[in-house]
mmCIF file of N, CA and C and ligand atoms in Angstrom:
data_model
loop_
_atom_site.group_PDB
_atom_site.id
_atom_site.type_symbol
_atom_site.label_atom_id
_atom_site.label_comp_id
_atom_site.label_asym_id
_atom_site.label_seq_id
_atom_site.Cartn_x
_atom_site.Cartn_y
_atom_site.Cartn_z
ATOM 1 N N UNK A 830 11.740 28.147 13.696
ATOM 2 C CA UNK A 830 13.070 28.597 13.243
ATOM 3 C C UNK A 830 14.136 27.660 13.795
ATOM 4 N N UNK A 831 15.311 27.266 12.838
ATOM 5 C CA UNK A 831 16.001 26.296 13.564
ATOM 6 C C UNK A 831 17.079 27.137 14.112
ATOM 7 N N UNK A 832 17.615 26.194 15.753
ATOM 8 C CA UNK A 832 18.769 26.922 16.137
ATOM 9 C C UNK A 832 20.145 27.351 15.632
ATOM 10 N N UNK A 833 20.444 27.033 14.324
ATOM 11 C CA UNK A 833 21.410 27.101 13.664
ATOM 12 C C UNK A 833 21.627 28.594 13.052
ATOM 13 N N UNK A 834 22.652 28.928 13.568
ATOM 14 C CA UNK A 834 22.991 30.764 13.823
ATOM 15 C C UNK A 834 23.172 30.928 12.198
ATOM 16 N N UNK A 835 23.594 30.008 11.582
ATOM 17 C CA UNK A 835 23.918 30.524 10.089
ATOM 18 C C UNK A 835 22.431 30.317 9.146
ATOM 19 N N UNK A 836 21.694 29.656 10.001
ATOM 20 C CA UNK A 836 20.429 29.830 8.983
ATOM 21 C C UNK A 836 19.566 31.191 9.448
ATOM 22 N N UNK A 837 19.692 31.257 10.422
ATOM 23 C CA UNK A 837 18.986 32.613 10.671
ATOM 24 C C UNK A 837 19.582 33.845 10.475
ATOM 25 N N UNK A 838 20.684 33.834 10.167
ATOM 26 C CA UNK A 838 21.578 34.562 9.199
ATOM 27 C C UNK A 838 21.037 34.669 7.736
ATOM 28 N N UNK A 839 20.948 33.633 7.306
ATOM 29 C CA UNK A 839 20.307 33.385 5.845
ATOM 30 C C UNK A 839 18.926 33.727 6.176
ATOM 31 N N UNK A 840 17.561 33.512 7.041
ATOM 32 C CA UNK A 840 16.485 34.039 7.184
ATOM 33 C C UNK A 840 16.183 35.350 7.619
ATOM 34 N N UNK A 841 17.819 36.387 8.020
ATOM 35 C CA UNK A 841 17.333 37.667 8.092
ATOM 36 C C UNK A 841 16.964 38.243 9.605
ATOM 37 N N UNK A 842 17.060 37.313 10.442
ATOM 38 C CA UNK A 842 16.665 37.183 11.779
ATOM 39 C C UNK A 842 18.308 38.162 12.500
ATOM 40 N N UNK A 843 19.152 37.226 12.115
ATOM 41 C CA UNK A 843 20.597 37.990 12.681
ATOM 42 C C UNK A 843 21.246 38.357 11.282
ATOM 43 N N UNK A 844 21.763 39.638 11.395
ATOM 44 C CA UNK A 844 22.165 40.721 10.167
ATOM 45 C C UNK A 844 23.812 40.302 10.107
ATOM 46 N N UNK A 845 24.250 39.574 9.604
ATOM 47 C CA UNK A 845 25.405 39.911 9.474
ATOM 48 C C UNK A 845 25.809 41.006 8.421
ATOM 49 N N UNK A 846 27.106 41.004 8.378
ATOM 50 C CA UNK A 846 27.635 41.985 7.178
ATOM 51 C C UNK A 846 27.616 41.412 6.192
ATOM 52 N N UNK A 847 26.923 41.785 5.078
ATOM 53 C CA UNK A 847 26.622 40.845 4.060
ATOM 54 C C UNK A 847 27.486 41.302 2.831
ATOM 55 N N UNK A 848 28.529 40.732 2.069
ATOM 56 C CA UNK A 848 29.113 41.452 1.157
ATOM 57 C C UNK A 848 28.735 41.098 -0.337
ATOM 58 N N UNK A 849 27.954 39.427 -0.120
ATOM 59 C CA UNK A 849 27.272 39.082 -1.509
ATOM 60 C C UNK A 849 26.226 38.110 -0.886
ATOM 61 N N UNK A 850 25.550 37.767 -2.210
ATOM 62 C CA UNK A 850 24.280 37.244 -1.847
ATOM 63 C C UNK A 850 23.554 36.741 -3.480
ATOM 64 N N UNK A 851 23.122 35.522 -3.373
ATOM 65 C CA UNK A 851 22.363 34.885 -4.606
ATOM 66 C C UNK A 851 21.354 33.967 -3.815
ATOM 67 N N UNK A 852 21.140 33.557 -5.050
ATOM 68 C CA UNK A 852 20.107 32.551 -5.060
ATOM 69 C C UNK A 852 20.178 31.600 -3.844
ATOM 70 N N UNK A 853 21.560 30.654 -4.108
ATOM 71 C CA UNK A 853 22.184 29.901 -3.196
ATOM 72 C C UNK A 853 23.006 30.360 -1.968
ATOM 73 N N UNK A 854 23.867 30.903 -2.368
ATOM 74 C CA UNK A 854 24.036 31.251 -1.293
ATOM 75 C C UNK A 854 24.649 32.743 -0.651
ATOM 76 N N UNK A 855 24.840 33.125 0.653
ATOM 77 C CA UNK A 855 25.130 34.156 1.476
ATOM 78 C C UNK A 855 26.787 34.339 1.988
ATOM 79 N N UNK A 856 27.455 35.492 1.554
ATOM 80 C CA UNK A 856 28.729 35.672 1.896
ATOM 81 C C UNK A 856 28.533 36.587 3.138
ATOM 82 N N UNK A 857 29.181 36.719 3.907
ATOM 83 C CA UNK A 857 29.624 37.783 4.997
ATOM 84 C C UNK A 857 30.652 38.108 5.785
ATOM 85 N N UNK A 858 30.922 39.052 6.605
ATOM 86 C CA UNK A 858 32.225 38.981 7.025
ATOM 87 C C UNK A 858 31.891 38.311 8.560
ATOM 88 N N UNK A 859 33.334 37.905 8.499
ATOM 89 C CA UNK A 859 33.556 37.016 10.215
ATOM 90 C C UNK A 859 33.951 37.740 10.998
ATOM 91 N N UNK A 860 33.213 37.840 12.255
ATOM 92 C CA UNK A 860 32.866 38.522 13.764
ATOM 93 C C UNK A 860 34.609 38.583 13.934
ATOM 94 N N UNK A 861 35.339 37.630 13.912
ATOM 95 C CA UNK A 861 36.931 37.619 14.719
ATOM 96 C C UNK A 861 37.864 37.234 13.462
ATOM 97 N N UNK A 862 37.899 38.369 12.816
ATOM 98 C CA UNK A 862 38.203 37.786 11.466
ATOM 99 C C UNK A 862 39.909 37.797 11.519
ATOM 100 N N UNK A 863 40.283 36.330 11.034
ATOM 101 C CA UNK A 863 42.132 35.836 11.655
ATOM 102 C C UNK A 863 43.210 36.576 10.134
ATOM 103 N N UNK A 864 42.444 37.876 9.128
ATOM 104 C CA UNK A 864 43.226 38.060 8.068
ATOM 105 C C UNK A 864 42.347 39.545 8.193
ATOM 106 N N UNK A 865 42.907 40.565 7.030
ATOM 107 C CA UNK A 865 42.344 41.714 6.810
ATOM 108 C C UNK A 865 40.867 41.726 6.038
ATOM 109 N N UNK A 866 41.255 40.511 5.543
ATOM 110 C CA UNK A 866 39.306 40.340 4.638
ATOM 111 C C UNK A 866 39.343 38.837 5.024
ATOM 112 N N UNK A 867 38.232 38.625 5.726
ATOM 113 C CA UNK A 867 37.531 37.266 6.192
ATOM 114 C C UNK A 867 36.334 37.255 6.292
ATOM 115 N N UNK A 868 35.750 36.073 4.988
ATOM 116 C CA UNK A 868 34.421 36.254 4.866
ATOM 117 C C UNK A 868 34.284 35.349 4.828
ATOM 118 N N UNK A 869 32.955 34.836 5.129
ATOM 119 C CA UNK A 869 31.899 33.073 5.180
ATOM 120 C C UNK A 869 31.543 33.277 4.577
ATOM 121 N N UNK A 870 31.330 32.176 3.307
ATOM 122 C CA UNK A 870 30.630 31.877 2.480
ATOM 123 C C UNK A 870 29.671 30.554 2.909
ATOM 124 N N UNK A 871 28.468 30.542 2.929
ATOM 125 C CA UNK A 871 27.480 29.619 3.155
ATOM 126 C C UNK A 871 26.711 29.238 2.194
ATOM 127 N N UNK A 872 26.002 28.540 2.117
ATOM 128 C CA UNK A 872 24.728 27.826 1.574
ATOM 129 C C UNK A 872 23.638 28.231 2.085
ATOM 130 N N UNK A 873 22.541 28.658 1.620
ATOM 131 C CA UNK A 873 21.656 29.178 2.373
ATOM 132 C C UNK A 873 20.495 27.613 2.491
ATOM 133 N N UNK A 874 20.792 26.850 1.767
ATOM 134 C CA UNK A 874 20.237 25.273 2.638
ATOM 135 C C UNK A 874 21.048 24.918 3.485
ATOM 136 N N UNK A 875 20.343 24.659 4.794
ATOM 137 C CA UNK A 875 21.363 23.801 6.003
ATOM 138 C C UNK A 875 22.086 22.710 5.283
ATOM 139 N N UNK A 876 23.381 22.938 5.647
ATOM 140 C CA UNK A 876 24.201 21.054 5.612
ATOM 141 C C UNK A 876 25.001 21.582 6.859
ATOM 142 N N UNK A 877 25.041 20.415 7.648
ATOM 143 C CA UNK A 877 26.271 20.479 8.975
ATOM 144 C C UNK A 877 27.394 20.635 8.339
ATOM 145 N N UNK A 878 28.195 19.352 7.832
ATOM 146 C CA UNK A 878 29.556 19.312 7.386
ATOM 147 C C UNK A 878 29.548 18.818 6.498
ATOM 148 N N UNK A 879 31.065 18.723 5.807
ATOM 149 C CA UNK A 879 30.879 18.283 4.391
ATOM 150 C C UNK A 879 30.896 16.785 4.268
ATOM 151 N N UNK A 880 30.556 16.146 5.411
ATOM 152 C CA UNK A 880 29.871 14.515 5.409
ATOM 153 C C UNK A 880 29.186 14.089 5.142
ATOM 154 N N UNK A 881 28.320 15.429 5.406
ATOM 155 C CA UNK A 881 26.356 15.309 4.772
ATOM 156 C C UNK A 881 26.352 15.323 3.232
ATOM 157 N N UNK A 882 27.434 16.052 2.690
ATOM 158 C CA UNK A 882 26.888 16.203 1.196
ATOM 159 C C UNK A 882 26.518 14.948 0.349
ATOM 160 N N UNK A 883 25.899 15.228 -0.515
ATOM 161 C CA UNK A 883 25.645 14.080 -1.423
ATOM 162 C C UNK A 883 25.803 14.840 -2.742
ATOM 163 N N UNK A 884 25.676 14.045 -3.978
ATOM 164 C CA UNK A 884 26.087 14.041 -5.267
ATOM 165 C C UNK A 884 25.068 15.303 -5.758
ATOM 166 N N UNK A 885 24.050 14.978 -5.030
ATOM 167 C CA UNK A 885 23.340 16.100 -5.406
ATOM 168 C C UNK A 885 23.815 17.479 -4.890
ATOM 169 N N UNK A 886 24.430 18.014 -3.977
ATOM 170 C CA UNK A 886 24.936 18.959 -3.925
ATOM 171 C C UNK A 886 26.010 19.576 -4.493
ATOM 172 N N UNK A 887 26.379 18.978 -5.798
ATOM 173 C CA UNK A 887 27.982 18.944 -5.970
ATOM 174 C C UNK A 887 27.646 20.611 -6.877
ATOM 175 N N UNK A 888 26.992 20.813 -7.288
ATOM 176 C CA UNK A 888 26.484 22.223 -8.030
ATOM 177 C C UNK A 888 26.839 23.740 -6.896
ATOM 178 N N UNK A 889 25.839 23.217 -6.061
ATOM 179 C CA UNK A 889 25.926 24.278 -4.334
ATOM 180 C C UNK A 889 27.786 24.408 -4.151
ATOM 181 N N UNK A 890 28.177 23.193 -3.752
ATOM 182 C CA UNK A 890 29.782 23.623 -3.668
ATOM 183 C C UNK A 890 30.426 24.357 -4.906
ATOM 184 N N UNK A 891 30.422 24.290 -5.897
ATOM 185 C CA UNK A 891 30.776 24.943 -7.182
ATOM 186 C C UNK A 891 30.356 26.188 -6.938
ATOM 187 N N UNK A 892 29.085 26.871 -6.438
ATOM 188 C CA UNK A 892 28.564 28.048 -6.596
ATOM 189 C C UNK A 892 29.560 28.540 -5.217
ATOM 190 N N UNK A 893 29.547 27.723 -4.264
ATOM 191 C CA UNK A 893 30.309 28.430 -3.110
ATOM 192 C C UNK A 893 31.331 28.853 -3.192
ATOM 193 N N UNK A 894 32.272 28.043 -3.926
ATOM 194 C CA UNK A 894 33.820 28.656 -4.710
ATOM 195 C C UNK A 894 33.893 30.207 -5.966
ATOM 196 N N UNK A 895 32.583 29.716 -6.625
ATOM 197 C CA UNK A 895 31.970 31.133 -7.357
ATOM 198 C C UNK A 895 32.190 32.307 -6.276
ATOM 199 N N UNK A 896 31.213 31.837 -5.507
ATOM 200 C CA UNK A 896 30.999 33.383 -4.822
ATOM 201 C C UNK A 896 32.441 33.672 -4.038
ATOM 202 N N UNK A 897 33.242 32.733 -3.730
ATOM 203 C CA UNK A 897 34.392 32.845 -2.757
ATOM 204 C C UNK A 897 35.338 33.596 -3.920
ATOM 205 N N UNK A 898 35.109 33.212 -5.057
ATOM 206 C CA UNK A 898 35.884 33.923 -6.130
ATOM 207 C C UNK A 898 35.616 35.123 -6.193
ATOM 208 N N UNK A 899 33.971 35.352 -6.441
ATOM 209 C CA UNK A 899 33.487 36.912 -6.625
ATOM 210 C C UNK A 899 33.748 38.095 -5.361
ATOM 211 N N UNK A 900 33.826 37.417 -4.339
ATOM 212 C CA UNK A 900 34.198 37.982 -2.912
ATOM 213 C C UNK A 900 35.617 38.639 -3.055
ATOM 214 N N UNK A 901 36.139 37.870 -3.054
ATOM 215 C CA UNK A 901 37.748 38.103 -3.302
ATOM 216 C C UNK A 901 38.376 39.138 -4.330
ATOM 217 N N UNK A 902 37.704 39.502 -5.395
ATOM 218 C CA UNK A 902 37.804 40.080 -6.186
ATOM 219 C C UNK A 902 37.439 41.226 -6.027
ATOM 220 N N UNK A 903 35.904 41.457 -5.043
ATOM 221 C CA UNK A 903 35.171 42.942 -4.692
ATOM 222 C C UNK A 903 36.198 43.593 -4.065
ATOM 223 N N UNK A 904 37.122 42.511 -2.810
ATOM 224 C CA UNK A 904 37.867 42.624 -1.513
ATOM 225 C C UNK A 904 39.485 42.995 -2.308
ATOM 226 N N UNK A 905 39.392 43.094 -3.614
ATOM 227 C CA UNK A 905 41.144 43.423 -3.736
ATOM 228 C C UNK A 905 41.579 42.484 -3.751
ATOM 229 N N UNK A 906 41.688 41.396 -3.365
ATOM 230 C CA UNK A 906 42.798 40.613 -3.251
ATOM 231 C C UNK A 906 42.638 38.996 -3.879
ATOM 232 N N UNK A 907 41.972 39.451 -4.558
ATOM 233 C CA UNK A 907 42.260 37.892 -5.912
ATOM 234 C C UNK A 907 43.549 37.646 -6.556
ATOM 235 N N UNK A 908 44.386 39.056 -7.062
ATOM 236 C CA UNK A 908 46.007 38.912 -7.696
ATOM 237 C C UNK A 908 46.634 38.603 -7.021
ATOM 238 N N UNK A 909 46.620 38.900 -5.374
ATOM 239 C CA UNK A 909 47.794 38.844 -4.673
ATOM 240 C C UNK A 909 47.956 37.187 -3.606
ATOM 241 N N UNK A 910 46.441 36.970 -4.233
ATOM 242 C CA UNK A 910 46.207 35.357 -3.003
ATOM 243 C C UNK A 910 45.141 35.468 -2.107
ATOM 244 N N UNK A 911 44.417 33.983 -2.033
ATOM 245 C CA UNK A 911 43.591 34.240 -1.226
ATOM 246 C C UNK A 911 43.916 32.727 -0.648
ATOM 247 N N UNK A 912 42.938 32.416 0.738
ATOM 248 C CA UNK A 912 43.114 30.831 1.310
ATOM 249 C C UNK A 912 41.138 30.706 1.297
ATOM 250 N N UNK A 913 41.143 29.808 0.569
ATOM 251 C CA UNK A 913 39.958 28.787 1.167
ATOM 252 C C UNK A 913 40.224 27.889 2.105
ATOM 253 N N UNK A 914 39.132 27.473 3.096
ATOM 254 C CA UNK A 914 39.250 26.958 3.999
ATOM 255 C C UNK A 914 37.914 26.317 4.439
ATOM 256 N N UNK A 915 37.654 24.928 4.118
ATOM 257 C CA UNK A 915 36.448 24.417 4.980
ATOM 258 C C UNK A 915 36.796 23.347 5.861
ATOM 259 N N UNK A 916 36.602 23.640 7.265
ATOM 260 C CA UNK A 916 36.752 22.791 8.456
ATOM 261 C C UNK A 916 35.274 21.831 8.511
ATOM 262 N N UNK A 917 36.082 20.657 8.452
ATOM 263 C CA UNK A 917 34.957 19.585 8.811
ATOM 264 C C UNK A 917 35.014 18.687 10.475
ATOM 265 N N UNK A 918 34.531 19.187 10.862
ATOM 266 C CA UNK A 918 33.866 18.558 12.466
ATOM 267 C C UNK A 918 35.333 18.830 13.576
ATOM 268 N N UNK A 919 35.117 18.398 14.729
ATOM 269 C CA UNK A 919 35.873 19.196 15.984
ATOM 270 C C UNK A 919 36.979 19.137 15.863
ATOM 271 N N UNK A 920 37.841 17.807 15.376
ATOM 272 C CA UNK A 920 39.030 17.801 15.155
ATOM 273 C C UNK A 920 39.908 19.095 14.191
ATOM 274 N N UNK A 921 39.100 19.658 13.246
ATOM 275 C CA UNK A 921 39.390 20.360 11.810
ATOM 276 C C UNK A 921 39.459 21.733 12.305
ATOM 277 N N UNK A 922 38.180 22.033 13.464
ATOM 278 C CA UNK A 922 38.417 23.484 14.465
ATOM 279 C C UNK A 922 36.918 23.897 14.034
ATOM 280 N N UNK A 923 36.345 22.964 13.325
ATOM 281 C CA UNK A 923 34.294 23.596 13.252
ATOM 282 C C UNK A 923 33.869 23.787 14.630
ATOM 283 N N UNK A 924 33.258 24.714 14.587
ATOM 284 C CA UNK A 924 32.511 25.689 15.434
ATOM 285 C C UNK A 924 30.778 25.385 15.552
ATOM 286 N N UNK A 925 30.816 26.112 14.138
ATOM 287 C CA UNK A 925 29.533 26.407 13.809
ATOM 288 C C UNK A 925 28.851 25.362 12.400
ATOM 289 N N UNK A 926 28.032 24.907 12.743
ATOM 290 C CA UNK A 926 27.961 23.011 12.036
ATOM 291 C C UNK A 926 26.290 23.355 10.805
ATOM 292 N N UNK A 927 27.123 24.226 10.395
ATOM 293 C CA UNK A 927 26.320 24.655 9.307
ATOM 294 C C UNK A 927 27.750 25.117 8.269
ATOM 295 N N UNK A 928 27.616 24.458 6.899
ATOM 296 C CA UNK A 928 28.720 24.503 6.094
ATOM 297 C C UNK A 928 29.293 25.666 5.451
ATOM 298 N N UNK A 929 31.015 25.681 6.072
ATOM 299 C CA UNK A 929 30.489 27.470 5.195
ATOM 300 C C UNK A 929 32.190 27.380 4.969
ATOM 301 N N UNK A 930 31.998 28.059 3.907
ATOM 302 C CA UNK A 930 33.560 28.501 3.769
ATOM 303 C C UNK A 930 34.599 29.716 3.817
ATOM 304 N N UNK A 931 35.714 29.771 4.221
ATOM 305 C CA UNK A 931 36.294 30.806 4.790
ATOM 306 C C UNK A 931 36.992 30.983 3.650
ATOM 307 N N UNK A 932 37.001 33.160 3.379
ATOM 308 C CA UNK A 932 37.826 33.081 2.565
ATOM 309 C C UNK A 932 38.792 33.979 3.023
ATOM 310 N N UNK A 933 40.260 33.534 3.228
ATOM 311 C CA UNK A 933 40.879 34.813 3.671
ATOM 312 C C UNK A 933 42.445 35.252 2.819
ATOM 313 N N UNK A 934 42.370 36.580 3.224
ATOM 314 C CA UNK A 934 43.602 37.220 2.481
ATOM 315 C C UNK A 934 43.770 39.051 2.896
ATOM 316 N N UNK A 935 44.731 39.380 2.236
ATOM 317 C CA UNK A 935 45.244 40.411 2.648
ATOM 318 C C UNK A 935 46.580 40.880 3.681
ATOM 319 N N UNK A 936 46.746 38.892 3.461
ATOM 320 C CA UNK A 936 48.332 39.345 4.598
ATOM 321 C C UNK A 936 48.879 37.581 3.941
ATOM 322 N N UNK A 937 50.040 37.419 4.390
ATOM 323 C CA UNK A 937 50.756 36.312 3.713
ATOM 324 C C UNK A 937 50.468 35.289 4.720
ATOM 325 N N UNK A 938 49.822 34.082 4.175
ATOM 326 C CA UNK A 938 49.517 33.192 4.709
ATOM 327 C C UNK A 938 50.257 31.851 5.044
ATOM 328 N N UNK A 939 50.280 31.099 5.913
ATOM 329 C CA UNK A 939 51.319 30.188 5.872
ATOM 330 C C UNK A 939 51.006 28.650 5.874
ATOM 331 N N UNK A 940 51.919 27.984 5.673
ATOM 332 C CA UNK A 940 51.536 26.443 5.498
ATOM 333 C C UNK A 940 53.016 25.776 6.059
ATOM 334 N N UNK A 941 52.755 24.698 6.827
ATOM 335 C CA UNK A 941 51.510 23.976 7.181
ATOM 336 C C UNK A 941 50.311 24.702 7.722
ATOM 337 N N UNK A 942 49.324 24.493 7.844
ATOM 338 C CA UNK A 942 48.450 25.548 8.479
ATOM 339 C C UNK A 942 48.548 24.709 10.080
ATOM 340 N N UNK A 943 47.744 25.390 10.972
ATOM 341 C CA UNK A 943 48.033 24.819 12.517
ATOM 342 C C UNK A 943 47.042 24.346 12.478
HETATM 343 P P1 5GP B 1208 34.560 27.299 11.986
HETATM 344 O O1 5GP B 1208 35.402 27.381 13.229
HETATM 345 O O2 5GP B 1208 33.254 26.555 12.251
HETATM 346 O O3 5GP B 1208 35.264 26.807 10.768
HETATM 347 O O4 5GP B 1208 34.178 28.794 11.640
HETATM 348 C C1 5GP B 1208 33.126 29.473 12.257
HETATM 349 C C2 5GP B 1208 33.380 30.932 12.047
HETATM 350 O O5 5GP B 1208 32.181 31.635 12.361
HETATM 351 C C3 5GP B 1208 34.470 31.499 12.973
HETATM 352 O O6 5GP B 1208 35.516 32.046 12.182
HETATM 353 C C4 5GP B 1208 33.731 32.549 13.786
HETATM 354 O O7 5GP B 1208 34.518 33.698 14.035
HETATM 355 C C5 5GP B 1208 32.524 32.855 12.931
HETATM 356 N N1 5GP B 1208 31.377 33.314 13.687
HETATM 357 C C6 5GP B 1208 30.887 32.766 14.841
HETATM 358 N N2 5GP B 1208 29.808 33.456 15.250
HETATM 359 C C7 5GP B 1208 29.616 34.454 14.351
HETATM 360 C C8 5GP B 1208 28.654 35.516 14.253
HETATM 361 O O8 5GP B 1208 27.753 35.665 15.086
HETATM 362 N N3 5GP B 1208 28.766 36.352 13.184
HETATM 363 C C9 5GP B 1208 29.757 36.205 12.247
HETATM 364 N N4 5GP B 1208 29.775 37.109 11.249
HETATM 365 N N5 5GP B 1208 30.685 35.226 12.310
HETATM 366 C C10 5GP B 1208 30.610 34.366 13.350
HETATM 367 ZN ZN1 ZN B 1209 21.989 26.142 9.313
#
């Protein structure tokens, strides 16, 4: 089993809260979540960051915005706004180096972001 907390998430080992789920990939909600609905959207194939991707993955990211769409919509708050968010490596604020995307909303969000 690899040490990567989001694949063993995806293998069932650690339960997160799961709010969707396909083929590709696994949505759930975030442990310290910084909005009223904050959910990860992942890939259930490992990629660290979005450095690794290649051309061949360009389908997987499309499905990840799918589900970040379908999420948002279960969660109420597709009319009113939502923020995607994928942090790439330490500078960006990645944590956890398995690719995943944040979707948040339910309160007014601001920009610049910090
Ligand atoms: P990053 O900082 O890498 O963009 O985002 C990692 C996210 O994973 C953080 O928002 C953090 O709260 C979340 N996270 C870290 N550990 C866990 C966990 O064990 N369960 C869940 N559901 N989220 C986690
Ligand atoms: Zn992983």
């Amino acid at each position: 089993m690899s040490d990567c907390l989001f694949c063993k998430m995806v293998a069932g080992v650690i339960k997160p809260d799961v709010v969707y789920e396909d083929d590709a990939v696994l949505a759930f909600r975030d442990i310290n979540p910084q909005a009223p609905s904050h959910v990860l959207v992942v890939p259930k194939r490992h990629i660290s960051t979005i450095n690794d991707l290649t051309g061949a993955d360009a389908e997987l990211v499309g499905r990840l915005y799918l589900a970040a769409k379908k999420v948002a919509g279960q969660d109420g708050i597709a009319a009113e706004g939502y923020r995607t968010v994928m942090n790439c490596n330490a500078a960006a604020g990645q944590t956890v180096f398995h690719l995943h995307l944040h979707v948040l909303g339910g309160r007014n969000m601001h920009w610049p972001p910090g």
